[in-house]
Short mmCIF file of C-alpha atoms in Angstrom, two decimals:
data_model
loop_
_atom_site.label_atom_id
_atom_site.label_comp_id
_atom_site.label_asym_id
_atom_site.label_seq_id
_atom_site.Cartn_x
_atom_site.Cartn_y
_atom_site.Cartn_z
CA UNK A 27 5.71 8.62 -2.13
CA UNK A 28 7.75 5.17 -2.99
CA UNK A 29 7.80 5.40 -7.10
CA UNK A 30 10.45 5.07 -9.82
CA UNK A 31 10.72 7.97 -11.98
CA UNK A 32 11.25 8.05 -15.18
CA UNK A 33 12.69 10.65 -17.67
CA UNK A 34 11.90 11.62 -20.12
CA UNK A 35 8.69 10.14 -20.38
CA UNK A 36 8.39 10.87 -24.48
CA UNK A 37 11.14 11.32 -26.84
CA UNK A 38 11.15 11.77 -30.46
CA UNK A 39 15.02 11.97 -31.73
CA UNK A 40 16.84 10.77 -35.08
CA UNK A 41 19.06 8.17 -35.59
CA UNK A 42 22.35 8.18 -34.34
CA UNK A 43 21.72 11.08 -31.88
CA UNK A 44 22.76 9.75 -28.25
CA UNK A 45 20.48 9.98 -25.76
CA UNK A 46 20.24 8.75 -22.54
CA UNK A 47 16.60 7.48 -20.76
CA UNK A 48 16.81 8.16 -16.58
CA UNK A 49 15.13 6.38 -13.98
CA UNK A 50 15.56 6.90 -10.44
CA UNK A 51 13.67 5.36 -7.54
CA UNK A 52 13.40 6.35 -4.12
CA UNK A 53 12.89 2.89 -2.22
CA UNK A 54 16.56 1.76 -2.00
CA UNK A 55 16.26 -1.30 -3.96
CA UNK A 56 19.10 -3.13 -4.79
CA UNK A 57 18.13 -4.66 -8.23
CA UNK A 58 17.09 -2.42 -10.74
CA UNK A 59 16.29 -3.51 -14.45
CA UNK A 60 15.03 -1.65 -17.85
CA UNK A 61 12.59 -3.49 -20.14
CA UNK A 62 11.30 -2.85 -23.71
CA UNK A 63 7.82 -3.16 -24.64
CA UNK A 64 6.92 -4.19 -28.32
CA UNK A 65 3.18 -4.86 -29.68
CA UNK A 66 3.00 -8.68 -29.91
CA UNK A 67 6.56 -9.28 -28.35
CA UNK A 68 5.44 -8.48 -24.27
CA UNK A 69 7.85 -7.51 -22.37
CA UNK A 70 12.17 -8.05 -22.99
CA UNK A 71 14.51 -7.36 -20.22
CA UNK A 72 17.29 -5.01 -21.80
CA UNK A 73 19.76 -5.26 -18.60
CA UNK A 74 19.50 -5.41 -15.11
CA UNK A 75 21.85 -5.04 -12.10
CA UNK A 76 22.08 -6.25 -8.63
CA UNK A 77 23.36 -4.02 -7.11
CA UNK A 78 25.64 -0.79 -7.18
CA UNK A 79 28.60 -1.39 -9.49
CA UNK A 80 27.07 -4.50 -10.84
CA UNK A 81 25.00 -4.64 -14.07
CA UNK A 82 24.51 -7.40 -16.32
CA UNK A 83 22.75 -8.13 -20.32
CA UNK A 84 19.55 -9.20 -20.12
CA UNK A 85 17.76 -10.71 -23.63
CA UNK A 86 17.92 -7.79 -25.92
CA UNK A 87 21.31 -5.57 -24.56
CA UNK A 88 22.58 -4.82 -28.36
CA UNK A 89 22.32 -0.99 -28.95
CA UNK A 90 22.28 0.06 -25.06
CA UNK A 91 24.54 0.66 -22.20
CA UNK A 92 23.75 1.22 -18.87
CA UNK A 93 25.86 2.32 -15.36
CA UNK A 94 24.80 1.85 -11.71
CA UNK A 95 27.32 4.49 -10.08
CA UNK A 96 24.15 4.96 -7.20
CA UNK A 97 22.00 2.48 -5.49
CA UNK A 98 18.95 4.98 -6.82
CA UNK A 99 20.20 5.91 -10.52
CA UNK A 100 20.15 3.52 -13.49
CA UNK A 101 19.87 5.49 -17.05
CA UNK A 102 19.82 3.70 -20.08
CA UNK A 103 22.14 4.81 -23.06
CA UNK A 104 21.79 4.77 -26.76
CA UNK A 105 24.82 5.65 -28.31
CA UNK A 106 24.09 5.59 -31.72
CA UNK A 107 20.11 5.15 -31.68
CA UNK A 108 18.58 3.15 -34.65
CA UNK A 109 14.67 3.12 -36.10
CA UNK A 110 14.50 -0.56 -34.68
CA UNK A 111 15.06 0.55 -30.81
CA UNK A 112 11.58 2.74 -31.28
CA UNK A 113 9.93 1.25 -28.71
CA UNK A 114 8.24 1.50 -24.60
CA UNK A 115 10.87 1.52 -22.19
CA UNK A 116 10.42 0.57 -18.59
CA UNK A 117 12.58 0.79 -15.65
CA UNK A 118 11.80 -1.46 -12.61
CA UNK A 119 12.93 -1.86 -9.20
CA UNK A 120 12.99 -4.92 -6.27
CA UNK A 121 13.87 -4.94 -2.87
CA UNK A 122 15.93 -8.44 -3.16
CA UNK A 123 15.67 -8.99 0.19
CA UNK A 124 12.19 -9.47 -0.15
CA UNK A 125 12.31 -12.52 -1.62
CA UNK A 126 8.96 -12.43 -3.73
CA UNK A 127 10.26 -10.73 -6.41
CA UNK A 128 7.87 -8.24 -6.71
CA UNK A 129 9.07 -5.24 -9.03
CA UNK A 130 7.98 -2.02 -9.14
CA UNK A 131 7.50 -0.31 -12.46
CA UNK A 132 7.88 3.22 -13.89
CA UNK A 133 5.42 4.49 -15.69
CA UNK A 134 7.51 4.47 -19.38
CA UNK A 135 9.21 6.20 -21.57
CA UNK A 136 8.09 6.03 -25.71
CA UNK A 137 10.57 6.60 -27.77
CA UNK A 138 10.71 7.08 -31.56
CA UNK A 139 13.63 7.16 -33.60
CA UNK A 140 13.52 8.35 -37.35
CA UNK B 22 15.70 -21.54 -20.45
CA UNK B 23 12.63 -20.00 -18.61
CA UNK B 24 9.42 -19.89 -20.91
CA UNK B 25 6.19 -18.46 -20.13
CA UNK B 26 3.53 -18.63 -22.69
CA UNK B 27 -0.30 -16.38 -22.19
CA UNK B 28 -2.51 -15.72 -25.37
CA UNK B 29 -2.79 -12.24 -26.39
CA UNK B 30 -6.52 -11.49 -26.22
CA UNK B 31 -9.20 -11.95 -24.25
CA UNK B 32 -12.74 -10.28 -24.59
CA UNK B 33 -15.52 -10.39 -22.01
CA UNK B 34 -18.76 -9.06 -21.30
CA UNK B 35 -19.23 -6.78 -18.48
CA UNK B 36 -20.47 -8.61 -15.73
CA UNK B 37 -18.95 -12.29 -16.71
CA UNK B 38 -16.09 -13.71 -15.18
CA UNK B 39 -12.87 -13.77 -17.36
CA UNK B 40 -10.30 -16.65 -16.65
CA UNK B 41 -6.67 -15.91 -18.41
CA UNK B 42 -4.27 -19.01 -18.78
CA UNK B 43 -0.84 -19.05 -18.29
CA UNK B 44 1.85 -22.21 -18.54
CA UNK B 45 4.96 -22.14 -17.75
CA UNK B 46 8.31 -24.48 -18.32
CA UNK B 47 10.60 -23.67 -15.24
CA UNK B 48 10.08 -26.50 -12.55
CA UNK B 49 11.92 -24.59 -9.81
CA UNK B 50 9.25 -21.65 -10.10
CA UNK B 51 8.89 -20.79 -6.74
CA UNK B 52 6.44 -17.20 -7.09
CA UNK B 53 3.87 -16.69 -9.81
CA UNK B 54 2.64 -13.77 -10.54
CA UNK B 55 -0.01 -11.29 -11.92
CA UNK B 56 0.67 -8.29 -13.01
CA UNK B 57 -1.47 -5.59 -14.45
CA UNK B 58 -0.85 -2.89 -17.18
CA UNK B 59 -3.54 -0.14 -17.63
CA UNK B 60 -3.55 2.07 -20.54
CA UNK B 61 -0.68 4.20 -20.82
CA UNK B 62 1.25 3.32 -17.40
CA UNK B 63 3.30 1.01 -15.97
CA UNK B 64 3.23 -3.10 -14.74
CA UNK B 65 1.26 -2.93 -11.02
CA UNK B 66 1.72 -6.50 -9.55
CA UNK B 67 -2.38 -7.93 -9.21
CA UNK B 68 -1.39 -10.42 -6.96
CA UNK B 69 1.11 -13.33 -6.47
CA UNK B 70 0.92 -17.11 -5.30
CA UNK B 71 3.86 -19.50 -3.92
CA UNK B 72 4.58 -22.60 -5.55
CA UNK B 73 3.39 -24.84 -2.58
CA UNK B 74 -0.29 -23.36 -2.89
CA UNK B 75 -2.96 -24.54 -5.16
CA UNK B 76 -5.26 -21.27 -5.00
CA UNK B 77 -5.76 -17.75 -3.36
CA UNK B 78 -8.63 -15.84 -3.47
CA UNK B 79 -8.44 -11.99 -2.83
CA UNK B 80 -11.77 -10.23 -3.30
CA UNK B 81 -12.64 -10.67 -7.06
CA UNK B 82 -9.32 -12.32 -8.07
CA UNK B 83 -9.28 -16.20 -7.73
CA UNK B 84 -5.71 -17.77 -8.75
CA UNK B 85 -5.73 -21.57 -9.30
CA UNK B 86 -1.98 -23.06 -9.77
CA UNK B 87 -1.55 -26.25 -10.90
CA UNK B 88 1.87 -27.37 -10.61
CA UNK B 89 1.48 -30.73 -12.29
CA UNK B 90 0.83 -29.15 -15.78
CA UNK B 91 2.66 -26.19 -14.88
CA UNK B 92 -0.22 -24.27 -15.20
CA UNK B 93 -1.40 -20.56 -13.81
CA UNK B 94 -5.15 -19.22 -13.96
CA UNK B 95 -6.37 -15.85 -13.23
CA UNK B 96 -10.16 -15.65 -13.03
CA UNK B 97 -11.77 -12.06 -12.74
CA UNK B 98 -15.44 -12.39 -11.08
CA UNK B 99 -17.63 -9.88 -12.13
CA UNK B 100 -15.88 -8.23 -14.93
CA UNK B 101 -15.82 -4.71 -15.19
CA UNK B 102 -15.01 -2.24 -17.95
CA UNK B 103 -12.28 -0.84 -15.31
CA UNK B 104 -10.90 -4.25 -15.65
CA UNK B 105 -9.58 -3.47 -19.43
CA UNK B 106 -6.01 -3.69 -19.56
CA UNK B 107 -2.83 -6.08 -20.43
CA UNK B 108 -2.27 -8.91 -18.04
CA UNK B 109 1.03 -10.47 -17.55
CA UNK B 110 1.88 -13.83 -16.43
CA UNK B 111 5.49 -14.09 -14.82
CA UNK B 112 7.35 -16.38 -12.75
CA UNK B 113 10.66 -16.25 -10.47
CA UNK B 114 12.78 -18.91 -9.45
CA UNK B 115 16.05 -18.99 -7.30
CA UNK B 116 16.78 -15.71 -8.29
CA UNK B 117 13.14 -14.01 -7.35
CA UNK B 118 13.37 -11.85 -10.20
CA UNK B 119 10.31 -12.75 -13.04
CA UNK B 120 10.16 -13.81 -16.35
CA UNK B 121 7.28 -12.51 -18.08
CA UNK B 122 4.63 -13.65 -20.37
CA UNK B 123 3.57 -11.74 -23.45
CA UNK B 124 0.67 -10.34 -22.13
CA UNK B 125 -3.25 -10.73 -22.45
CA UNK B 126 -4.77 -7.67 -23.36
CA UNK B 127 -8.65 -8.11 -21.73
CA UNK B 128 -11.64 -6.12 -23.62
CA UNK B 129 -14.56 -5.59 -21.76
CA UNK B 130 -17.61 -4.74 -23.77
CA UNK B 131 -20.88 -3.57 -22.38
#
């Protein structure tokens, strides 16, 4: 079954513990990008990349890091994770060759940070 | 840069139609788009129009576009409580990837 996969899909940590948020999909997309989800706010692209080897900030990068070492892997790291960064994180994938744009969601990961 | 603007609530009755609004600022849109967010899952793109059309129909879902004004419509015939969820507006230019609306979360109420 095409799907991105996200892990894990709840986390409850403290602040200034790393952790790192993993998506992987299965449709060998090119572009892959992580969003946060705040009441009121919609949706905020975090970063995105294009392709392997190739990631760039989207509107909200401070706090996170990401790597693209695989066409299929793209986790999301918080080094030093702060109260503010509680929040529903999404990782999405396109097949750019499509041209429509479409992206493909994951189904989330909440995380709360105390 | 890019702006799309939705309001953030919408409530219905079961069995009206619902229309959600959408405007957006880029000129060089070239897709709009629908997406849908159920309760506790991910974005599911609803359906999608190109710039150069004015409306597409698909079953229930009627999208108008009005390119003028910059303006996107979704309209929901027959609203059902399985409708209930956050809709997204979102548009993609030259590089197809969307920006995104806020979101209108639709209530359906019997």
């Amino acid at each position: 079954e095409a799907q991105v996969t996200q892990n894990p899909r709840y986390l409850i940590t403290v602040t200034g513990k790393k952790l790192t948020v993993t998506c992987s999909q299965n449709m060998n997309h090119e572009y892959m990008s992580w969003y946060r989800q705040d009441p009121g706010l919609g949706l905020r692209q975090i970063y995105y990349s294009m392709n392997v080897e190739v990631t760039d900030k989207g509107d909200v990068p401070e706090g996170y890091k990401v790597s693209r070492k695989e066409k299929r892997n793209f986790p999301l790291i918080l080094e030093s994770p702060s109260p503010n960064q509680t929040s529903l994180y999404f990782c999405a994938s396109s097949p750019r060759e499509a041209r429509t744009g479409e992206l493909f969601f994951g189904e989330g990961s909440r995380l709360t940070v105390l | 840069g890019e702006d799309v603007e939705q309001s953030l609530f919408l409530s219905v009755r079961e069995g009206d139609s619902s229309v959600i609004n959408c405007t957006y600022t880029d000129s060089s849109s070239t897709y709009l788009y629908w997406y849908k967010q159920e309760p506790g899952a991910g974005l599911q793109l609803l359906t999608y129009i190109f710039s150069n059309m004015d409306m597409k129909q698909d079953q229930r879902l009627t999208v108008l576009l009005n390119k003028k004004d910059k303006h996107l419509s979704l309209r929901i015939a027959d609203t059902q409580t399985g409708d209930s969820a956050i809709y997204f507006c979102a548009e993609s230019g030259g590089s197809y990837i969307p920006t995104f609306g806020r979101g209108t979360s639709l209530i359906v109420h019997p």
